[in-house]
Amino acid sequence: MPDHTPSPVSRALDAARRKLLETGTRNRLIHVNRANARANCLNVINERADEVFSILRLQGRRMRFRALGKDKADAAGEVPLALAEAAPDEDSGRLTDHFLETPLGPDALARRLLRLAGDARTAEEEQGVNLLYLALGFLRWKEAPSSDVVREAPLVLLPVQLVRNERSSTFDLVCREDDLSTNLPLQERLRQDFAIGLPEVDEAEGWTPAQYFALVREATAGQRGWSVDADGMQLGFFSFAKLLMHRDLDPANWPDGAFAGNPLLQGLL
């Protein structure tokens, strides 16, 4: 019978790849505090993930931002996220328009977009990669059934950029052509702690976020207190630099035996 025992090189490579996945709650791919009104991000409310995905990704159209809050002297001025999520859907037509509604006031929204655009440009110039994503859908999960702390992890991350709209003197949101990828840190955390297999994001023809969310609900159905916020959205920064290294070290992306059969690596290990 063939020996399927992993070689020392394969075991070392697997350990190195796992170390690249930061699975602690400080990683925004594991937990996003959407209630933090002052964070360098922007919550999007009263929208539907499938509609936004279709406009940005499938149709390649731009989307603009709409301020629903009021500017206040204390610089808060946000519509509370919980109230916004609970608001009745009085106008279904706004779900298919090209505006993303936000809880900020007009001035606060303009400042937030200017900061996000500047930080995204600086990060790309310095690191050579895009860090700005529109998170579509969140897994609301607990580290223990008895815990009162609900974590929120993004499920679909749409690579985007903020483009200056000269006519309106503000910014439009445009989808980049980069591939979608599975939230690997979340996938590893769920595997380690709960023996749950987070489904892969497979952007095949006809794929929609709603289909993916249904698979996530099925995979996590046995966890008490867990849920999927299918239409929760946030524009913010998510780092995939180490995930690219993780992918580069995947033996599946190399010719057979490129790692395990390498005499130099065998000698080192």
Coordinates of C-alpha atoms in Angstrom, one line a residue:
M1 CA 0.0 0.0 0.0
P2 CA 1.3 3.5 -0.8
D3 CA 2.5 5.6 2.2
H4 CA 0.3 8.6 2.6
T5 CA 2.3 10.0 5.6
P6 CA 3.1 13.7 5.0
S7 CA 6.8 14.3 4.4
P8 CA 8.7 16.7 6.8
V9 CA 8.7 19.3 4.0
S10 CA 4.9 19.0 3.6
R11 CA 4.3 19.2 7.4
A12 CA 6.6 22.3 7.7
L13 CA 4.9 24.0 4.8
D14 CA 1.5 23.3 6.2
A15 CA 2.6 24.8 9.6
A16 CA 4.0 27.9 7.9
R17 CA 0.8 28.5 5.9
R18 CA -1.3 28.2 9.1
K19 CA 0.9 30.8 10.9
L20 CA 0.1 33.3 8.1
L21 CA -3.6 33.2 9.0
E22 CA -4.2 35.6 11.9
T23 CA -7.3 34.2 13.6
G24 CA -7.5 36.5 16.6
T25 CA -10.4 38.9 17.0
R26 CA -8.1 41.9 16.4
N27 CA -8.1 40.8 12.8
R28 CA -10.9 42.6 11.0
L29 CA -11.5 39.5 8.9
I30 CA -12.5 37.8 12.2
H31 CA -14.4 40.6 13.9
V32 CA -15.6 44.0 12.8
N33 CA -17.0 46.3 15.4
R34 CA -19.7 48.0 13.2
A35 CA -21.0 49.9 16.2
N36 CA -17.8 52.0 16.4
A37 CA -19.0 55.2 14.8
R38 CA -15.5 56.8 14.8
A39 CA -13.6 54.0 13.0
N40 CA -12.0 54.6 9.7
C41 CA -14.8 52.8 7.8
L42 CA -18.3 53.5 6.6
N43 CA -21.4 51.5 7.3
V44 CA -23.9 51.1 4.5
I45 CA -27.5 50.7 5.5
N46 CA -30.9 49.9 4.0
E47 CA -29.4 48.0 1.0
R48 CA -29.5 44.5 -0.4
A49 CA -26.3 42.6 -0.9
D50 CA -27.4 41.0 -4.2
E51 CA -28.5 44.3 -5.7
V52 CA -25.3 46.1 -4.7
F53 CA -23.2 43.1 -6.0
S54 CA -25.1 43.2 -9.3
I55 CA -24.6 46.9 -9.9
L56 CA -21.0 47.1 -8.9
R57 CA -19.6 43.7 -10.0
L58 CA -21.9 42.3 -12.8
Q59 CA -22.9 45.6 -14.4
G60 CA -19.7 47.4 -13.7
R61 CA -21.6 50.6 -12.7
R62 CA -20.6 53.2 -10.2
M63 CA -22.5 53.9 -7.0
R64 CA -22.8 57.1 -5.1
F65 CA -23.3 57.7 -1.4
R66 CA -26.3 59.2 0.3
A67 CA -26.3 60.7 3.8
L68 CA -29.3 59.9 5.9
G69 CA -28.0 61.3 9.2
K70 CA -27.7 64.9 10.4
D71 CA -24.5 66.8 11.1
K72 CA -24.2 67.8 14.7
A73 CA -21.8 70.0 16.6
D74 CA -20.5 66.9 18.5
A75 CA -19.5 65.4 15.1
A76 CA -21.5 62.2 15.8
G77 CA -24.7 62.7 13.9
E78 CA -25.2 59.0 12.8
V79 CA -28.4 57.2 12.6
P80 CA -27.9 54.3 15.1
L81 CA -27.1 51.2 13.2
A82 CA -29.6 49.1 15.1
L83 CA -32.4 51.5 14.3
A84 CA -31.4 51.7 10.7
E85 CA -31.5 47.9 10.3
A86 CA -34.9 47.8 11.9
A87 CA -36.4 50.5 9.7
P88 CA -39.3 49.4 7.6
D89 CA -38.8 49.1 3.8
E90 CA -41.1 51.8 2.6
D91 CA -39.6 52.3 -0.9
S92 CA -38.3 49.1 -2.6
G93 CA -37.2 51.2 -5.6
R94 CA -34.3 52.7 -3.6
L95 CA -32.8 49.1 -3.3
T96 CA -32.1 49.1 -7.0
D97 CA -30.9 52.7 -7.5
H98 CA -27.3 53.6 -7.7
F99 CA -27.0 55.2 -4.2
L100 CA -25.6 53.6 -1.1
E101 CA -27.3 54.9 2.0
T102 CA -25.2 55.7 5.0
P103 CA -26.0 56.8 8.6
L104 CA -23.8 59.9 8.5
G105 CA -24.7 63.5 7.9
P106 CA -23.6 65.2 4.7
D107 CA -20.6 66.9 6.1
A108 CA -19.5 63.9 8.1
L109 CA -19.9 61.7 5.0
A110 CA -17.8 64.0 2.9
R111 CA -15.0 64.0 5.5
R112 CA -15.2 60.2 5.9
L113 CA -15.0 59.5 2.1
L114 CA -12.1 61.9 1.7
R115 CA -10.2 60.2 4.5
L116 CA -10.9 56.7 3.2
A117 CA -9.9 57.7 -0.4
G118 CA -6.7 59.2 0.9
D119 CA -5.8 56.3 3.1
A120 CA -6.6 53.8 0.4
R121 CA -4.3 55.6 -2.1
T122 CA -1.5 55.9 0.4
A123 CA -1.7 52.2 1.3
E124 CA -1.6 51.1 -2.3
E125 CA 1.3 53.4 -3.1
E126 CA 3.3 52.1 -0.1
Q127 CA 2.3 48.4 -0.1
G128 CA 1.5 47.9 -3.8
V129 CA -1.8 46.2 -3.0
N130 CA -5.4 47.3 -2.6
L131 CA -6.8 47.2 1.0
L132 CA -10.2 48.8 0.4
Y133 CA -13.2 46.4 0.3
L134 CA -16.9 46.6 0.6
A135 CA -17.9 43.8 3.0
L136 CA -21.2 42.2 2.0
G137 CA -22.8 40.1 4.7
F138 CA -21.5 39.2 8.2
L139 CA -21.4 36.0 10.2
R140 CA -22.6 36.9 13.7
W141 CA -20.9 34.3 16.0
K142 CA -19.9 33.7 19.6
E143 CA -16.7 32.2 21.0
A144 CA -18.7 30.3 23.5
P145 CA -22.5 29.6 23.8
S146 CA -22.6 31.3 27.2
S147 CA -20.9 34.4 25.9
D148 CA -22.8 37.7 25.6
V149 CA -20.2 39.1 23.1
V150 CA -21.3 38.7 19.5
R151 CA -18.5 38.8 16.9
E152 CA -19.1 39.8 13.3
A153 CA -17.0 38.5 10.5
P154 CA -17.3 39.6 6.9
L155 CA -18.3 37.0 4.4
V156 CA -18.0 38.4 0.9
L157 CA -15.3 41.0 0.3
L158 CA -15.7 43.1 -2.8
P159 CA -12.5 44.8 -3.9
V160 CA -13.3 48.5 -4.6
Q161 CA -11.9 51.9 -5.1
L162 CA -13.2 55.4 -4.5
V163 CA -13.1 57.6 -7.6
R164 CA -13.5 61.3 -7.5
N165 CA -16.7 62.5 -9.2
E166 CA -15.8 65.9 -10.6
R167 CA -19.5 66.9 -11.2
S168 CA -20.6 66.4 -7.6
S169 CA -17.2 67.1 -5.9
T170 CA -17.5 63.8 -4.0
F171 CA -16.6 60.2 -4.5
D172 CA -18.1 57.3 -6.4
L173 CA -17.6 53.6 -5.5
V174 CA -16.2 51.4 -8.3
C175 CA -15.5 47.7 -8.2
R176 CA -12.1 46.4 -9.1
E177 CA -11.5 43.4 -11.4
D178 CA -9.6 41.5 -8.7
D179 CA -10.9 38.0 -7.9
L180 CA -13.1 37.4 -4.9
S181 CA -11.6 35.1 -2.3
T182 CA -12.8 33.2 0.7
N183 CA -12.2 34.7 4.1
L184 CA -9.4 32.3 5.0
P185 CA -8.7 33.5 8.6
L186 CA -12.4 33.0 9.4
Q187 CA -12.4 29.6 7.7
E188 CA -9.4 28.5 9.8
R189 CA -10.8 29.9 13.0
L190 CA -14.1 28.0 12.5
R191 CA -12.2 24.8 11.6
Q192 CA -10.0 25.0 14.7
D193 CA -12.5 26.0 17.3
F194 CA -15.8 24.5 16.1
A195 CA -14.9 21.9 13.4
I196 CA -17.0 23.9 10.9
G197 CA -16.1 24.1 7.3
L198 CA -16.7 27.6 5.9
P199 CA -17.8 27.2 2.3
E200 CA -15.5 28.5 -0.4
V201 CA -16.4 31.6 -2.4
D202 CA -16.8 30.3 -5.9
E203 CA -17.7 33.1 -8.3
A204 CA -19.1 30.9 -11.0
E205 CA -21.6 32.2 -13.6
G206 CA -24.9 33.0 -11.8
W207 CA -23.2 33.2 -8.4
T208 CA -24.8 35.6 -5.9
P209 CA -24.0 36.6 -2.3
A210 CA -27.4 35.2 -1.2
Q211 CA -26.4 31.8 -2.5
Y212 CA -23.2 31.9 -0.4
F213 CA -25.0 33.1 2.7
A214 CA -27.4 30.2 2.5
L215 CA -24.4 27.8 2.4
V216 CA -22.9 29.6 5.5
R217 CA -26.2 29.3 7.3
E218 CA -26.3 25.6 6.6
A219 CA -22.8 25.1 7.7
T220 CA -23.3 26.9 11.0
A221 CA -26.9 25.8 11.7
G222 CA -25.9 23.8 14.8
Q223 CA -24.4 26.8 16.6
R224 CA -26.7 28.4 19.2
G225 CA -26.9 32.2 19.0
W226 CA -25.2 32.4 15.6
S227 CA -26.8 34.1 12.5
V228 CA -26.0 35.6 9.2
D229 CA -26.7 39.3 8.6
A230 CA -27.1 39.0 4.9
D231 CA -27.5 42.7 4.1
G232 CA -25.0 44.1 6.6
M233 CA -22.4 46.1 4.7
Q234 CA -19.3 48.1 5.5
L235 CA -16.7 49.9 3.4
G236 CA -13.3 49.6 5.1
F237 CA -9.8 48.3 5.0
F238 CA -9.0 44.6 5.1
S239 CA -5.5 43.2 4.7
F240 CA -4.9 40.3 2.4
A241 CA -1.1 40.5 2.1
K242 CA -0.4 37.4 4.2
L243 CA -3.3 35.6 2.5
L244 CA -1.5 36.1 -0.8
M245 CA 1.6 34.5 0.7
H246 CA -0.6 31.7 2.0
R247 CA -1.9 31.1 -1.5
D248 CA 1.6 31.2 -3.0
L249 CA 2.7 28.5 -0.6
D250 CA -0.2 26.2 -1.5
P251 CA 1.3 23.0 -3.0
A252 CA -1.8 22.9 -5.3
N253 CA -0.4 25.9 -7.1
W254 CA 2.9 24.3 -7.9
P255 CA 4.0 21.4 -10.0
D256 CA 3.9 18.0 -8.4
G257 CA 6.8 17.4 -6.0
A258 CA 8.0 21.0 -6.3
F259 CA 8.2 21.3 -2.5
A260 CA 8.3 17.8 -1.1
G261 CA 10.7 16.6 -3.7
N262 CA 13.1 19.5 -3.5
P263 CA 16.5 18.2 -2.2
L264 CA 17.5 21.5 -0.8
L265 CA 14.4 21.7 1.4
Q266 CA 14.7 18.1 2.3
G267 CA 18.3 18.8 3.5
L268 CA 17.2 21.8 5.6
L269 CA 14.3 19.9 7.2

